[in-house]
PDB file of C-alpha atoms in Angstrom:
ATOM      1  CA  MET A 204     -50.899  15.917 -97.555  1.00 51.00           C
ATOM      2  CA  VAL A 205     -48.524  13.248 -98.689  1.00 57.00           C
ATOM      3  CA  GLY A 206     -50.550  10.302 -99.911  1.00 50.00           C
ATOM      4  CA  GLY A 207     -51.051   7.759-102.769  1.00 54.00           C
ATOM      5  CA  ALA A 208     -49.706   4.283-103.274  1.00 58.00           C
ATOM      6  CA  GLY A 209     -46.075   3.443-102.936  1.00 57.00           C
ATOM      7  CA  ALA A 210     -43.213   4.892-100.905  1.00 59.00           C
ATOM      8  CA  LYS A 211     -42.426   8.596-100.925  1.00 62.00           C
ATOM      9  CA  SER A 212     -38.727   9.453-101.044  1.00 64.00           C
ATOM     10  CA  LEU A 213     -36.597  12.413 -99.950  1.00 69.00           C
ATOM     11  CA  LEU A 214     -33.438  12.164-102.103  1.00 67.00           C
ATOM     12  CA  GLY A 215     -30.368  14.316-102.078  1.00 63.00           C
ATOM     13  CA  ALA A 216     -26.764  14.270-101.306  1.00 63.00           C
ATOM     14  CA  GLY A 217     -25.294  16.250 -98.444  1.00 56.00           C
ATOM     15  CA  ASN A 218     -28.389  17.328 -96.550  1.00 53.00           C
ATOM     16  CA  THR A 219     -30.109  18.789 -99.700  1.00 70.00           C
ATOM     17  CA  ALA A 220     -33.326  16.944 -99.190  1.00 82.00           C
ATOM     18  CA  ARG A 221     -34.896  18.994 -96.385  1.00 84.00           C
ATOM     19  CA  ILE A 222     -38.323  19.514 -95.023  1.00 87.00           C
ATOM     20  CA  THR A 223     -39.023  22.196 -92.369  1.00 92.00           C
ATOM     21  CA  ASN A 224     -42.589  21.939 -91.068  1.00 93.00           C
ATOM     22  CA  SER A 225     -44.170  24.689 -89.012  1.00 95.00           C
ATOM     23  CA  GLY A 226     -47.736  23.810 -89.765  1.00 94.00           C
ATOM     24  CA  THR A 227     -49.417  20.449 -90.373  1.00 94.00           C
ATOM     25  CA  LEU A 228     -47.949  17.695 -92.635  1.00 89.00           C
ATOM     26  CA  ARG A 229     -50.133  14.614 -92.938  1.00 87.00           C
ATOM     27  CA  VAL A 230     -48.804  11.430 -94.418  1.00 83.00           C
ATOM     28  CA  SER A 231     -51.602   9.030 -95.569  1.00 78.00           C
ATOM     29  CA  SER A 232     -49.546   6.565 -97.678  1.00 69.00           C
ATOM     30  CA  THR A 233     -49.339   3.036 -96.309  1.00 68.00           C
ATOM     31  CA  SER A 234     -45.785   2.872 -97.485  1.00 66.00           C
ATOM     32  CA  SER A 235     -42.936   4.462 -95.746  1.00 72.00           C
ATOM     33  CA  LEU A 236     -41.594   8.064 -96.152  1.00 77.00           C
ATOM     34  CA  GLN A 237     -38.088   7.101 -97.090  1.00 75.00           C
ATOM     35  CA  GLY A 238     -34.906   9.180 -96.582  1.00 79.00           C
ATOM     36  CA  ASN A 239     -31.711   8.863 -98.416  1.00 77.00           C
ATOM     37  CA  ASP A 240     -28.296  10.565 -98.323  1.00 77.00           C
ATOM     38  CA  ALA A 241     -28.784  12.470 -95.100  1.00 80.00           C
ATOM     39  CA  ALA A 242     -32.430  13.547 -95.732  1.00 84.00           C
ATOM     40  CA  PHE A 243     -33.432  16.077 -93.057  1.00 87.00           C
ATOM     41  CA  ILE A 244     -36.895  16.759 -91.558  1.00 90.00           C
ATOM     42  CA  GLN A 245     -37.181  19.501 -88.976  1.00 94.00           C
ATOM     43  CA  ASN A 246     -40.646  19.725 -87.148  1.00 96.00           C
ATOM     44  CA  THR A 247     -40.634  23.148 -85.440  1.00 97.00           C
ATOM     45  CA  ALA A 248     -42.494  23.895 -82.067  1.00 97.00           C
ATOM     46  CA  GLY A 249     -46.136  24.075 -82.945  1.00 96.00           C
ATOM     47  CA  GLY A 250     -45.709  21.803 -86.061  1.00 96.00           C
ATOM     48  CA  LEU A 251     -47.542  18.584 -86.438  1.00 96.00           C
ATOM     49  CA  ILE A 252     -46.446  15.646 -88.573  1.00 92.00           C
ATOM     50  CA  GLU A 253     -49.132  12.962 -88.576  1.00 90.00           C
ATOM     51  CA  PHE A 254     -48.929   9.499 -90.076  1.00 85.00           C
ATOM     52  CA  LEU A 255     -52.464   8.373 -90.816  1.00 83.00           C
ATOM     53  CA  ALA A 256     -51.600   4.957 -91.985  1.00 76.00           C
ATOM     54  CA  GLN A 257     -48.951   2.426 -90.971  1.00 73.00           C
ATOM     55  CA  GLY A 258     -46.112   3.835 -93.362  1.00 72.00           C
ATOM     56  CA  GLY A 259     -43.683   5.239 -90.923  1.00 78.00           C
ATOM     57  CA  LEU A 260     -40.112   6.289 -91.766  1.00 82.00           C
ATOM     58  CA  GLY A 261     -37.751   4.171 -93.993  1.00 77.00           C
ATOM     59  CA  THR A 262     -34.438   4.415 -95.625  1.00 79.00           C
ATOM     60  CA  LEU A 263     -33.181   3.585 -99.000  1.00 76.00           C
ATOM     61  CA  GLY A 264     -29.947   2.184 -97.492  1.00 69.00           C
ATOM     62  CA  SER A 265     -27.438   5.047 -97.829  1.00 69.00           C
ATOM     63  CA  ALA A 266     -24.472   5.377 -95.692  1.00 72.00           C
ATOM     64  CA  GLN A 267     -25.534   8.699 -94.333  1.00 78.00           C
ATOM     65  CA  PRO A 268     -28.502   8.312 -91.910  1.00 82.00           C
ATOM     66  CA  SER A 269     -31.573  10.483 -92.313  1.00 86.00           C
ATOM     67  CA  VAL A 270     -32.478  12.937 -89.383  1.00 90.00           C
ATOM     68  CA  LEU A 271     -35.797  13.827 -87.834  1.00 92.00           C
ATOM     69  CA  GLU A 272     -35.496  16.784 -85.391  1.00 95.00           C
ATOM     70  CA  ASN A 273     -38.813  17.170 -83.560  1.00 96.00           C
ATOM     71  CA  ALA A 274     -39.771  20.153 -81.409  1.00 97.00           C
ATOM     72  CA  GLY A 275     -43.493  19.955 -82.110  1.00 98.00           C
ATOM     73  CA  THR A 276     -45.616  16.842 -82.354  1.00 97.00           C
ATOM     74  CA  VAL A 277     -45.184  13.668 -84.417  1.00 93.00           C
ATOM     75  CA  ARG A 278     -48.287  11.478 -84.163  1.00 91.00           C
ATOM     76  CA  PHE A 279     -48.573   7.884 -85.477  1.00 85.00           C
ATOM     77  CA  ALA A 280     -52.291   7.650 -85.629  1.00 83.00           C
ATOM     78  CA  SER A 281     -52.894   4.165 -86.776  1.00 75.00           C
ATOM     79  CA  GLY A 282     -51.283   0.959 -87.932  1.00 71.00           C
ATOM     80  CA  THR A 283     -50.381  -2.484 -86.613  1.00 67.00           C
ATOM     81  CA  THR A 284     -46.617  -1.832 -86.970  1.00 74.00           C
ATOM     82  CA  VAL A 285     -45.126   1.642 -87.308  1.00 74.00           C
ATOM     83  CA  PRO A 286     -41.668   1.040 -88.519  1.00 77.00           C
ATOM     84  CA  VAL A 287     -38.852   3.641 -88.115  1.00 79.00           C
ATOM     85  CA  THR A 288     -35.856   2.159 -89.943  1.00 80.00           C
ATOM     86  CA  GLY A 289     -32.451   3.813 -90.280  1.00 81.00           C
ATOM     87  CA  TRP A 290     -33.359   7.314 -89.022  1.00 85.00           C
ATOM     88  CA  GLN A 291     -31.694   9.328 -86.342  1.00 88.00           C
ATOM     89  CA  VAL A 292     -34.407  11.001 -84.244  1.00 90.00           C
ATOM     90  CA  THR A 293     -33.936  13.801 -81.718  1.00 93.00           C
ATOM     91  CA  ASN A 294     -37.199  14.563 -79.736  1.00 94.00           C
ATOM     92  CA  THR A 295     -37.742  17.788 -77.615  1.00 96.00           C
ATOM     93  CA  GLY A 296     -41.434  17.833 -78.421  1.00 96.00           C
ATOM     94  CA  THR A 297     -43.924  14.973 -78.387  1.00 95.00           C
ATOM     95  CA  ILE A 298     -43.953  11.770 -80.191  1.00 92.00           C
ATOM     96  CA  SER A 299     -47.310   9.989 -79.735  1.00 91.00           C
ATOM     97  CA  VAL A 300     -48.004   6.363 -80.858  1.00 88.00           C
ATOM     98  CA  GLN A 301     -51.777   5.895 -80.983  1.00 86.00           C
ATOM     99  CA  SER A 302     -51.769   2.203 -81.759  1.00 82.00           C
ATOM    100  CA  GLY A 303     -49.710  -0.749 -82.889  1.00 80.00           C
ATOM    101  CA  LEU A 304     -46.059  -1.418 -82.487  1.00 81.00           C
ATOM    102  CA  PHE A 305     -43.583   1.407 -82.709  1.00 80.00           C
ATOM    103  CA  ALA A 306     -40.515  -0.538 -84.149  1.00 80.00           C
ATOM    104  CA  TRP A 307     -36.968   0.897 -84.254  1.00 78.00           C
ATOM    105  CA  SER A 308     -34.446  -0.851 -86.404  1.00 79.00           C
ATOM    106  CA  GLY A 309     -31.732  -0.542 -89.032  1.00 78.00           C
ATOM    107  CA  THR A 310     -28.190   0.650 -89.298  1.00 75.00           C
ATOM    108  CA  ASN A 311     -27.551   4.115 -87.914  1.00 77.00           C
ATOM    109  CA  ALA A 312     -30.963   4.338 -86.294  1.00 79.00           C
ATOM    110  CA  SER A 313     -31.113   6.088 -82.937  1.00 83.00           C
ATOM    111  CA  PHE A 314     -33.575   7.950 -80.696  1.00 84.00           C
ATOM    112  CA  GLY A 315     -32.545  10.683 -78.313  1.00 87.00           C
ATOM    113  CA  GLN A 316     -34.645  12.747 -76.093  1.00 90.00           C
ATOM    114  CA  THR A 317     -33.422  15.216 -73.579  1.00 86.00           C
ATOM    115  CA  GLU A 318     -36.764  16.803 -72.931  1.00 90.00           C
ATOM    116  CA  GLY A 319     -40.259  16.362 -74.356  1.00 92.00           C
ATOM    117  CA  ARG A 320     -42.516  13.278 -74.389  1.00 92.00           C
ATOM    118  CA  LEU A 321     -42.691   9.867 -75.828  1.00 89.00           C
ATOM    119  CA  GLU A 322     -46.336   8.691 -75.509  1.00 90.00           C
ATOM    120  CA  LEU A 323     -47.344   5.079 -76.120  1.00 87.00           C
ATOM    121  CA  VAL A 324     -51.057   5.829 -75.953  1.00 86.00           C
ATOM    122  CA  GLY A 325     -52.468   2.529 -77.386  1.00 80.00           C
ATOM    123  CA  GLY A 326     -49.228   0.879 -78.543  1.00 76.00           C
ATOM    124  CA  ASN A 327     -45.976  -0.763 -77.619  1.00 78.00           C
ATOM    125  CA  MET A 328     -42.331  -0.147 -78.545  1.00 80.00           C
ATOM    126  CA  SER A 329     -39.667  -2.445 -79.892  1.00 80.00           C
ATOM    127  CA  ASN A 330     -36.121  -1.243 -80.071  1.00 76.00           C
ATOM    128  CA  GLN A 331     -33.152  -2.816 -81.892  1.00 72.00           C
ATOM    129  CA  GLN A 332     -30.891   0.250 -81.834  1.00 69.00           C
ATOM    130  CA  HIS A 333     -29.660   3.116 -79.641  1.00 72.00           C
ATOM    131  CA  LEU A 334     -32.270   4.593 -77.443  1.00 72.00           C
ATOM    132  CA  SER A 335     -31.485   7.466 -74.987  1.00 77.00           C
ATOM    133  CA  LEU A 336     -34.149   9.022 -72.755  1.00 75.00           C
ATOM    134  CA  SER A 337     -32.530  11.472 -70.429  1.00 74.00           C
ATOM    135  CA  GLY A 338     -35.407  13.873 -69.896  1.00 69.00           C
ATOM    136  CA  GLY A 339     -39.057  14.641 -70.532  1.00 65.00           C
TER     137      GLY A 339
END
């Protein structure tokens, strides 16, 4: 469980800030999980990353984009706006937005899906950056 007040940051140069999730990772903070200097999150098949508040993913503004590779499930369970700012996301699993506005923005932000699912269960999507859905 990642929780508490304020943003939580993954800091490191050259892909050294890395999380590999094969179980359950719940983020309850209302602030973003922020990446910097090529932070990397890998959610493996069978893994669940669940955002329980409207925090989302953010960036600290580095030149190197942070990366989320999802082969499991990423669920945004609540929130009026679910921001994803400055992350490159590759989805081969399931990304599920349960409510609110799923908002993509920021320099270097992208979303690529060659297989898998993007579910807008009770929400909408706003995209200001590259979006590629070629499968799933």
